[in-house]
Short mmCIF file of C-alpha atoms in Angstrom, two decimals:
data_model
loop_
_atom_site.label_atom_id
_atom_site.label_comp_id
_atom_site.label_asym_id
_atom_site.label_seq_id
_atom_site.Cartn_x
_atom_site.Cartn_y
_atom_site.Cartn_z
CA MET A 1 -0.55 -36.45 -70.78
CA PRO A 2 0.83 -40.00 -70.44
CA GLY A 3 -1.86 -42.60 -71.02
CA TRP A 4 -1.17 -44.38 -67.75
CA VAL A 5 -2.28 -41.34 -65.76
CA GLN A 6 -5.90 -42.15 -66.63
CA ASP A 7 -5.82 -44.88 -64.00
CA ALA A 8 -3.62 -43.09 -61.46
CA VAL A 9 -4.65 -42.68 -57.83
CA TRP A 10 -1.74 -41.31 -55.83
CA TRP A 11 -0.88 -42.08 -52.22
CA HIS A 12 1.01 -38.95 -51.20
CA VAL A 13 3.75 -39.23 -48.57
CA TYR A 14 5.97 -36.59 -46.93
CA PRO A 15 9.03 -38.82 -46.36
CA LEU A 16 11.01 -36.81 -43.79
CA GLY A 17 8.04 -36.71 -41.47
CA PHE A 18 6.81 -40.22 -42.28
CA VAL A 19 10.06 -41.86 -41.21
CA GLY A 20 10.63 -39.60 -38.19
CA ALA A 21 13.77 -37.92 -39.51
CA GLU A 22 15.67 -35.26 -37.58
CA ARG A 23 14.53 -31.68 -38.09
CA GLU A 24 17.92 -30.48 -39.34
CA ALA A 25 20.47 -31.85 -41.79
CA THR A 26 23.14 -34.28 -40.78
CA ASP A 27 25.98 -35.90 -42.68
CA VAL A 28 25.30 -39.21 -40.95
CA VAL A 29 23.46 -41.54 -43.31
CA THR A 30 20.52 -43.23 -41.60
CA HIS A 31 18.76 -45.86 -43.71
CA ARG A 32 15.11 -45.03 -43.15
CA LEU A 33 13.52 -45.34 -46.60
CA ASP A 34 12.97 -49.02 -46.00
CA ARG A 35 10.31 -48.01 -43.46
CA LEU A 36 8.36 -46.53 -46.35
CA THR A 37 8.98 -49.64 -48.45
CA GLY A 38 7.21 -51.61 -45.72
CA TRP A 39 4.04 -49.58 -46.36
CA LEU A 40 3.80 -50.17 -50.11
CA ASP A 41 1.51 -53.18 -49.80
CA TYR A 42 -0.76 -51.03 -47.65
CA ALA A 43 -0.91 -48.43 -50.45
CA VAL A 44 -1.78 -51.12 -52.99
CA GLU A 45 -4.48 -52.56 -50.72
CA LEU A 46 -5.92 -49.06 -50.38
CA GLY A 47 -6.32 -49.03 -54.15
CA ALA A 48 -3.53 -46.61 -55.03
CA ASN A 49 -1.30 -47.30 -57.99
CA GLY A 50 1.03 -44.36 -57.54
CA LEU A 51 3.36 -43.16 -54.78
CA ALA A 52 3.76 -39.37 -54.72
CA LEU A 53 6.83 -38.54 -52.66
CA GLY A 54 7.56 -35.26 -50.94
CA PRO A 55 11.19 -34.06 -50.97
CA VAL A 56 13.84 -36.77 -50.82
CA PHE A 57 16.92 -34.73 -51.75
CA ALA A 58 19.53 -33.34 -49.37
CA SER A 59 18.26 -30.24 -47.61
CA SER A 60 18.93 -28.12 -44.55
CA THR A 61 15.64 -28.75 -42.74
CA HIS A 62 12.18 -29.53 -44.15
CA GLY A 63 13.16 -30.66 -47.64
CA TYR A 64 12.08 -27.54 -49.51
CA ASP A 65 15.42 -25.83 -48.76
CA THR A 66 17.36 -28.20 -51.02
CA VAL A 67 21.16 -28.10 -50.97
CA ASP A 68 21.92 -30.98 -53.36
CA HIS A 69 19.39 -32.12 -55.95
CA GLY A 70 21.64 -34.99 -56.93
CA ARG A 71 21.85 -36.68 -53.54
CA ILE A 72 19.30 -38.45 -51.35
CA ASP A 73 18.92 -36.74 -47.99
CA PRO A 74 21.17 -38.62 -45.53
CA ARG A 75 18.32 -38.55 -43.01
CA LEU A 76 16.45 -40.85 -45.40
CA GLY A 77 19.31 -42.97 -46.66
CA ASP A 78 21.40 -43.14 -49.81
CA ASP A 79 21.14 -43.95 -53.51
CA ASP A 80 20.86 -47.67 -52.88
CA ASP A 81 17.95 -47.12 -50.50
CA PHE A 82 16.18 -44.99 -53.07
CA ASP A 83 16.76 -47.54 -55.84
CA GLU A 84 15.34 -50.28 -53.60
CA LEU A 85 12.26 -48.16 -52.92
CA LEU A 86 11.77 -47.54 -56.64
CA ASP A 87 12.17 -51.21 -57.46
CA ALA A 88 9.79 -52.28 -54.70
CA ALA A 89 7.19 -49.75 -55.84
CA HIS A 90 7.42 -50.77 -59.49
CA GLU A 91 7.20 -54.46 -58.58
CA ARG A 92 3.81 -53.67 -57.05
CA GLY A 93 2.61 -51.60 -59.98
CA LEU A 94 3.12 -48.29 -58.18
CA ARG A 95 4.40 -45.36 -60.24
CA VAL A 96 6.66 -42.92 -58.37
CA LEU A 97 6.31 -39.14 -58.48
CA LEU A 98 9.16 -36.98 -57.18
CA ASP A 99 8.88 -33.51 -55.65
CA GLY A 100 11.12 -31.03 -57.47
CA VAL A 101 11.98 -27.70 -55.83
CA PHE A 102 13.16 -25.59 -58.76
CA ASN A 103 11.89 -22.15 -57.83
CA HIS A 104 14.55 -21.69 -55.16
CA VAL A 105 17.36 -23.43 -53.32
CA GLY A 106 18.36 -23.53 -49.68
CA ARG A 107 20.72 -20.80 -48.50
CA GLU A 108 23.40 -23.43 -47.84
CA HIS A 109 23.33 -24.63 -51.44
CA PRO A 110 26.92 -24.68 -52.81
CA ALA A 111 25.92 -22.46 -55.74
CA PHE A 112 24.82 -19.70 -53.38
CA GLN A 113 27.69 -20.23 -50.97
CA ALA A 114 30.08 -19.74 -53.89
CA VAL A 115 28.48 -16.37 -54.46
CA VAL A 116 29.06 -15.42 -50.82
CA ASP A 117 32.69 -16.54 -50.98
CA ARG A 118 33.67 -15.31 -54.45
CA GLY A 119 31.29 -12.48 -55.19
CA PRO A 120 30.18 -11.36 -58.64
CA ASP A 121 32.91 -13.42 -60.28
CA ALA A 122 31.50 -16.72 -58.99
CA PRO A 123 30.38 -18.93 -61.90
CA SER A 124 27.06 -19.46 -60.15
CA ALA A 125 26.33 -15.75 -59.67
CA ALA A 126 24.13 -15.94 -62.77
CA TRP A 127 21.87 -18.44 -60.99
CA PHE A 128 20.33 -15.82 -58.70
CA ARG A 129 18.74 -12.37 -58.70
CA LEU A 130 21.37 -10.46 -56.73
CA ARG A 131 22.09 -6.87 -55.74
CA TRP A 132 25.69 -6.21 -54.81
CA PRO A 133 26.77 -3.63 -52.23
CA ASP A 134 29.43 -1.08 -53.15
CA GLY A 135 32.90 -2.24 -52.25
CA TRP A 136 31.92 -5.88 -51.87
CA GLN A 137 34.32 -8.06 -49.84
CA PRO A 138 34.42 -11.88 -49.55
CA GLY A 139 31.93 -13.12 -47.03
CA VAL A 140 29.53 -10.20 -47.51
CA VAL A 141 26.12 -11.53 -48.53
CA PRO A 142 24.50 -9.58 -51.36
CA GLU A 143 20.82 -8.78 -51.32
CA TYR A 144 18.91 -11.57 -53.01
CA ASP A 145 15.35 -12.42 -54.00
CA THR A 146 13.68 -15.02 -51.81
CA PHE A 147 10.67 -17.28 -51.98
CA GLU A 148 7.82 -15.42 -50.29
CA GLY A 149 10.12 -13.58 -47.91
CA HIS A 150 11.85 -16.65 -46.46
CA GLY A 151 15.52 -15.74 -46.11
CA GLN A 152 16.61 -19.37 -46.13
CA LEU A 153 15.04 -19.91 -49.58
CA VAL A 154 17.04 -18.18 -52.32
CA ALA A 155 15.07 -17.60 -55.51
CA LEU A 156 16.63 -18.71 -58.79
CA ASP A 157 16.92 -16.47 -61.82
CA HIS A 158 14.72 -18.31 -64.30
CA SER A 159 15.79 -16.07 -67.16
CA ALA A 160 19.30 -17.53 -66.98
CA PRO A 161 19.97 -20.31 -69.52
CA VAL A 162 22.28 -22.02 -67.04
CA VAL A 163 19.35 -22.51 -64.64
CA ALA A 164 17.19 -24.02 -67.37
CA ASP A 165 20.04 -26.37 -68.29
CA TRP A 166 20.56 -27.39 -64.66
CA VAL A 167 16.86 -28.07 -63.97
CA THR A 168 16.61 -30.10 -67.18
CA GLU A 169 19.63 -32.13 -66.11
CA VAL A 170 18.25 -32.80 -62.61
CA MET A 171 14.81 -33.82 -63.84
CA THR A 172 16.23 -36.07 -66.55
CA HIS A 173 18.74 -37.68 -64.19
CA TRP A 174 16.10 -38.95 -61.77
CA LEU A 175 13.77 -40.04 -64.54
CA ASP A 176 16.70 -41.98 -65.96
CA ARG A 177 17.03 -43.60 -62.55
CA GLY A 178 13.44 -44.84 -62.74
CA ALA A 179 11.12 -42.13 -61.42
CA ASP A 180 7.87 -41.73 -63.37
CA GLY A 181 7.22 -38.02 -63.04
CA TRP A 182 7.64 -34.79 -61.14
CA ARG A 183 5.54 -32.54 -58.96
CA LEU A 184 6.94 -29.06 -59.57
CA ASP A 185 6.94 -27.27 -56.23
CA ALA A 186 5.87 -23.60 -56.18
CA ALA A 187 5.38 -23.74 -59.93
CA TYR A 188 3.14 -20.69 -59.64
CA ALA A 189 6.17 -18.59 -58.67
CA VAL A 190 8.13 -19.57 -61.80
CA PRO A 191 7.54 -17.92 -65.20
CA THR A 192 5.60 -20.22 -67.51
CA SER A 193 8.17 -19.44 -70.20
CA PHE A 194 10.80 -21.21 -68.09
CA TRP A 195 8.76 -24.40 -67.91
CA ALA A 196 8.04 -24.14 -71.63
CA THR A 197 11.80 -24.18 -72.19
CA VAL A 198 12.61 -27.02 -69.79
CA LEU A 199 9.73 -29.49 -69.96
CA PRO A 200 9.84 -30.24 -73.70
CA ARG A 201 13.54 -31.00 -73.32
CA VAL A 202 12.75 -33.43 -70.50
CA ARG A 203 10.03 -35.08 -72.57
CA GLU A 204 12.40 -35.63 -75.49
CA GLN A 205 14.01 -38.34 -73.38
CA HIS A 206 11.03 -39.30 -71.22
CA PRO A 207 7.81 -38.82 -73.19
CA ASP A 208 5.76 -40.80 -70.63
CA ALA A 209 6.78 -38.70 -67.63
CA TYR A 210 3.93 -37.03 -65.73
CA LEU A 211 4.72 -33.38 -65.00
CA VAL A 212 2.33 -31.59 -62.64
CA GLY A 213 2.78 -28.13 -61.17
CA GLU A 214 1.81 -26.77 -57.78
CA VAL A 215 -0.45 -23.85 -58.65
CA ILE A 216 -2.65 -22.40 -55.92
CA HIS A 217 -4.48 -19.59 -57.69
CA GLY A 218 -4.64 -17.87 -61.03
CA ASP A 219 -5.71 -19.01 -64.48
CA TYR A 220 -5.03 -22.74 -64.31
CA ALA A 221 -5.75 -23.41 -67.97
CA GLN A 222 -3.50 -20.59 -69.12
CA VAL A 223 -0.67 -21.84 -66.91
CA VAL A 224 -0.97 -25.33 -68.40
CA ARG A 225 -1.10 -24.04 -71.98
CA GLU A 226 1.87 -21.70 -71.58
CA SER A 227 4.03 -23.97 -69.41
CA THR A 228 3.36 -27.28 -71.27
CA MET A 229 2.74 -29.02 -67.92
CA ASP A 230 0.40 -31.98 -67.96
CA ALA A 231 -1.63 -30.63 -65.05
CA VAL A 232 -1.74 -28.38 -62.01
CA THR A 233 -3.09 -28.82 -58.50
CA GLN A 234 -6.80 -28.06 -58.13
CA TYR A 235 -6.87 -25.83 -55.06
CA GLU A 236 -10.15 -24.20 -56.13
CA LEU A 237 -12.01 -27.49 -55.82
CA TRP A 238 -10.22 -28.38 -52.57
CA LYS A 239 -11.40 -25.15 -50.98
CA ALA A 240 -14.94 -25.42 -52.34
CA ILE A 241 -15.37 -28.96 -51.00
CA TRP A 242 -14.57 -28.25 -47.36
CA SER A 243 -15.99 -24.74 -47.17
CA SER A 244 -19.30 -25.67 -48.83
CA LEU A 245 -19.69 -28.59 -46.41
CA ASN A 246 -18.84 -26.40 -43.41
CA ASP A 247 -21.08 -23.51 -44.47
CA GLY A 248 -24.00 -25.63 -45.61
CA ASN A 249 -23.71 -23.90 -48.98
CA LEU A 250 -23.63 -26.52 -51.71
CA HIS A 251 -24.22 -23.77 -54.28
CA GLU A 252 -20.51 -23.00 -53.82
CA LEU A 253 -19.60 -26.59 -54.61
CA ALA A 254 -21.91 -26.66 -57.65
CA HIS A 255 -20.25 -23.49 -58.94
CA ALA A 256 -16.77 -24.93 -58.39
CA LEU A 257 -17.74 -28.12 -60.22
CA GLY A 258 -18.79 -25.99 -63.20
CA ARG A 259 -15.42 -24.28 -63.22
CA HIS A 260 -13.76 -27.67 -62.82
CA ASP A 261 -15.48 -28.86 -65.99
CA GLY A 262 -14.06 -25.84 -67.77
CA PHE A 263 -10.54 -26.80 -66.74
CA LEU A 264 -11.12 -30.29 -68.13
CA ASP A 265 -11.47 -28.75 -71.57
CA THR A 266 -7.72 -27.99 -71.37
CA PHE A 267 -6.20 -30.45 -68.89
CA VAL A 268 -7.02 -32.99 -66.18
CA PRO A 269 -6.28 -31.43 -62.75
CA LEU A 270 -4.59 -33.14 -59.83
CA THR A 271 -7.41 -33.33 -57.29
CA PHE A 272 -7.23 -33.76 -53.52
CA VAL A 273 -8.89 -33.00 -50.20
CA GLY A 274 -5.60 -32.99 -48.28
CA ASN A 275 -1.86 -32.61 -48.74
CA HIS A 276 1.29 -31.83 -46.76
CA ASP A 277 0.66 -28.07 -46.83
CA VAL A 278 -2.89 -27.84 -45.48
CA THR A 279 -4.93 -28.72 -42.41
CA ARG A 280 -6.09 -32.32 -42.61
CA ILE A 281 -9.58 -32.79 -43.96
CA ALA A 282 -10.76 -34.54 -40.75
CA SER A 283 -9.77 -31.43 -38.82
CA ARG A 284 -10.92 -28.94 -41.43
CA LEU A 285 -14.49 -30.25 -41.49
CA GLU A 286 -16.65 -28.93 -38.67
CA ASP A 287 -18.90 -32.00 -38.82
CA VAL A 288 -17.01 -35.27 -39.27
CA ARG A 289 -20.18 -36.83 -40.66
CA HIS A 290 -19.42 -34.93 -43.87
CA LEU A 291 -16.07 -36.58 -44.51
CA PRO A 292 -17.74 -39.19 -46.77
CA HIS A 293 -19.37 -36.37 -48.74
CA ALA A 294 -15.95 -34.83 -49.41
CA LEU A 295 -14.58 -38.19 -50.54
CA ALA A 296 -17.60 -38.92 -52.72
CA VAL A 297 -16.92 -35.72 -54.64
CA LEU A 298 -13.17 -36.34 -54.90
CA PHE A 299 -13.59 -39.81 -56.36
CA THR A 300 -16.47 -39.11 -58.75
CA VAL A 301 -15.40 -35.94 -60.58
CA GLY A 302 -12.85 -35.65 -63.37
CA GLY A 303 -9.24 -35.46 -62.27
CA THR A 304 -6.27 -37.44 -61.04
CA PRO A 305 -6.99 -38.02 -57.32
CA SER A 306 -4.35 -37.88 -54.61
CA VAL A 307 -4.79 -39.13 -51.03
CA TYR A 308 -2.46 -37.66 -48.44
CA ALA A 309 -1.07 -40.43 -46.25
CA GLY A 310 -3.04 -40.58 -43.02
CA ASP A 311 -6.18 -38.95 -44.40
CA GLU A 312 -7.41 -42.45 -45.23
CA GLN A 313 -7.12 -43.15 -41.49
CA ALA A 314 -8.97 -39.96 -40.49
CA PHE A 315 -5.77 -38.50 -39.05
CA THR A 316 -6.25 -35.02 -37.59
CA GLY A 317 -3.82 -32.11 -37.71
CA VAL A 318 -4.01 -28.35 -38.03
CA LYS A 319 -1.52 -26.34 -40.04
CA GLU A 320 -0.43 -23.16 -38.25
CA ASP A 321 1.25 -20.05 -39.66
CA ARG A 322 4.40 -20.20 -37.53
CA ALA A 323 7.78 -21.86 -37.41
CA GLY A 324 7.10 -25.58 -37.14
CA GLY A 325 3.47 -24.99 -38.04
CA ASP A 326 3.51 -27.89 -40.51
CA ASP A 327 4.54 -30.49 -37.94
CA ALA A 328 1.00 -31.55 -37.03
CA VAL A 329 0.19 -32.47 -40.62
CA ARG A 330 3.56 -34.15 -41.28
CA PRO A 331 3.80 -36.71 -38.46
CA SER A 332 5.88 -39.82 -38.05
CA PHE A 333 4.11 -43.06 -38.94
CA PRO A 334 4.40 -46.39 -37.13
CA ASP A 335 6.91 -48.93 -38.36
CA SER A 336 4.13 -50.93 -40.01
CA PRO A 337 0.40 -50.58 -40.83
CA GLU A 338 -0.39 -53.22 -38.20
CA GLU A 339 0.48 -50.64 -35.52
CA LEU A 340 -2.17 -48.15 -36.63
CA ALA A 341 -4.92 -47.33 -34.15
CA PRO A 342 -8.22 -49.07 -34.96
CA PHE A 343 -10.32 -45.88 -35.06
CA GLY A 344 -9.21 -45.15 -38.63
CA GLU A 345 -10.37 -48.45 -40.09
CA PRO A 346 -13.86 -47.31 -41.20
CA THR A 347 -12.36 -44.38 -43.10
CA ARG A 348 -9.77 -46.64 -44.71
CA ARG A 349 -12.49 -49.04 -45.86
CA LEU A 350 -14.47 -46.12 -47.29
CA HIS A 351 -11.41 -45.02 -49.27
CA GLN A 352 -10.99 -48.56 -50.55
CA GLU A 353 -14.61 -48.68 -51.64
CA LEU A 354 -14.53 -45.34 -53.45
CA ILE A 355 -11.11 -45.87 -55.05
CA GLY A 356 -12.29 -49.28 -56.24
CA LEU A 357 -15.42 -47.72 -57.72
CA ARG A 358 -13.33 -45.12 -59.50
CA ARG A 359 -10.90 -47.60 -60.95
CA ARG A 360 -13.78 -49.71 -62.24
CA HIS A 361 -15.05 -46.60 -64.05
CA ARG A 362 -11.90 -45.41 -65.84
CA TRP A 363 -13.87 -42.80 -67.76
CA LEU A 364 -14.28 -40.77 -64.55
CA HIS A 365 -10.80 -39.40 -65.25
CA THR A 366 -12.30 -36.88 -67.67
CA ALA A 367 -15.95 -37.00 -66.58
CA ARG A 368 -18.17 -33.91 -66.71
CA VAL A 369 -20.78 -32.87 -64.14
CA THR A 370 -24.42 -31.93 -64.71
CA PRO A 371 -26.35 -30.68 -61.63
CA LEU A 372 -29.72 -32.38 -61.13
CA HIS A 373 -30.72 -30.57 -57.95
CA ARG A 374 -28.98 -27.95 -55.84
CA ASP A 375 -29.90 -26.27 -52.62
CA ASN A 376 -27.92 -25.02 -49.64
CA ARG A 377 -27.80 -28.42 -47.97
CA GLN A 378 -28.69 -30.85 -50.75
CA LEU A 379 -27.03 -31.52 -54.07
CA SER A 380 -27.38 -34.20 -56.71
CA TYR A 381 -25.40 -34.34 -59.93
CA ALA A 382 -24.75 -36.66 -62.83
CA VAL A 383 -21.21 -37.43 -63.99
CA THR A 384 -20.86 -38.56 -67.58
CA GLY A 385 -18.15 -39.66 -69.96
CA ASP A 386 -17.54 -42.14 -72.76
CA GLY A 387 -21.27 -42.80 -72.97
CA GLN A 388 -21.48 -43.80 -69.30
CA ARG A 389 -23.07 -42.14 -66.29
CA LEU A 390 -23.21 -42.10 -62.50
CA VAL A 391 -25.37 -40.05 -60.15
CA VAL A 392 -24.11 -38.57 -56.86
CA ALA A 393 -26.43 -37.29 -54.12
CA LEU A 394 -25.44 -35.41 -50.95
CA ASN A 395 -27.52 -34.40 -47.95
CA LEU A 396 -26.06 -32.14 -45.25
CA SER A 397 -29.25 -31.67 -43.25
CA ASP A 398 -30.36 -33.50 -40.13
CA GLY A 399 -33.57 -34.76 -41.71
CA GLU A 400 -34.30 -37.33 -44.36
CA THR A 401 -34.64 -35.94 -47.87
CA THR A 402 -35.45 -37.14 -51.38
CA LEU A 403 -33.36 -35.81 -54.24
CA PRO A 404 -33.83 -36.04 -58.02
CA ALA A 405 -31.62 -38.73 -59.56
CA GLY A 406 -33.06 -38.95 -63.04
CA GLY A 407 -32.18 -42.17 -64.83
CA ALA A 408 -30.26 -43.57 -61.87
CA GLY A 409 -30.09 -47.28 -61.19
CA GLU A 410 -28.82 -49.29 -58.23
CA VAL A 411 -27.01 -47.75 -55.29
CA LEU A 412 -23.29 -48.47 -55.70
CA ALA A 413 -22.09 -46.77 -52.52
CA GLY A 414 -23.57 -44.67 -49.78
CA ALA A 415 -24.96 -44.39 -46.29
CA GLY A 416 -28.57 -45.51 -45.91
CA ALA A 417 -29.59 -44.45 -49.41
CA VAL A 418 -32.69 -45.92 -51.04
CA ARG A 419 -33.46 -45.43 -54.72
CA GLN A 420 -37.04 -44.49 -55.42
CA PRO A 421 -37.90 -46.21 -58.73
CA GLY A 422 -40.04 -44.61 -61.36
CA THR A 423 -39.81 -43.29 -64.87
CA ASP A 424 -37.27 -40.70 -65.93
CA ARG A 425 -38.04 -38.82 -62.73
CA ALA A 426 -36.29 -41.36 -60.51
CA ALA A 427 -35.18 -40.10 -57.10
CA VAL A 428 -33.06 -41.22 -54.17
CA SER A 429 -34.01 -41.01 -50.49
CA LEU A 430 -31.19 -40.11 -48.11
CA PRO A 431 -31.14 -40.11 -44.31
CA GLY A 432 -29.83 -37.11 -42.42
CA HIS A 433 -26.23 -36.43 -43.48
CA GLY A 434 -26.48 -39.26 -45.98
CA TRP A 435 -24.92 -39.62 -49.41
CA ALA A 436 -25.10 -41.99 -52.35
CA ILE A 437 -23.45 -42.89 -55.62
CA LEU A 438 -25.80 -44.60 -58.05
CA ALA A 439 -25.37 -46.34 -61.37
CA GLY A 440 -26.42 -44.13 -64.26
#
């Protein structure tokens, strides 16, 4: 993994929604990326040092039905707009992560349209997993594999060398242009052997690129070992954070943190409590008083944290399983941060505080967790690494509680926490629904 990732905290943006782009493709170039450029200082002030972009390449609708991986989506702008965004980000010390859709292409992609027009003899026929009808005629669409049943998303044939060559070329091209890494969309649907063929070739020219795969379930460590990715998305921890807080079952979180430590033996996961594909954390939590608890976990355990734009403002939004069901979690943003509603300011300040704490403790990137106390509604744990230590304490109950915090020192962050001094059996008192991070 590139050394710079140790300090990375990503601010994750879904550009088409952020800038208020049209729902469907257009050939008219509208220069909207500069709206995002106007938010870069806001990201820096938040404490982020990376900008993780959703799809920016030409697509038919939502960006994940790409039709040209070599062209900026006209709804966002053009190459010059993208270069200006890259330059502005780098001037502020922000690395830029691109979103690469290489499991499938949009049905209007020229490679697939050539298949429809020219049939089995099309040079791009080898790109896809196709089944031809008897007596094929031009214009007849063969049966084809899709991504999870979506007819507009045509699955690529990852056993074809031409596909590996093309993906390598696309990834290298945009890294040459100045991008710092790739999020590999739907990486779980692609054979690990494909990534093991492509990614080393990309790293030959860009050894410092950060390559992280979207993997929802399965054996994370095995995927990383076999694919040669730097990391995968930590959906297990994401689920355990919100469900343990909602259910008042911190045993689930403690178990997930143990599994998380096991992953750290192989790789450092990309951690998050929200992204463009899930219900926002402020809506997911049944008790908004537990939002700080979720953030305390995110920013104190090992990993590379990502904050989905708007979560730091306590934006709400529920993802629904229907056409357009992502719209609520992919909204348009104001022209500038000054136009944000004031209700999100306390949550933004909390993010600043916790991101600042994390960046002052660089060792948290690979920190391990040791539970000190666990119960349904109370949990305290120590995080350690490089000879250093912090203690985290969480209380989900209505009443005040005192939790073991052996060896802990001053309170670094928290809500109403008071350290109870003593010998090695030091403890911390928390009010109802309180939390604390203490020096080790």
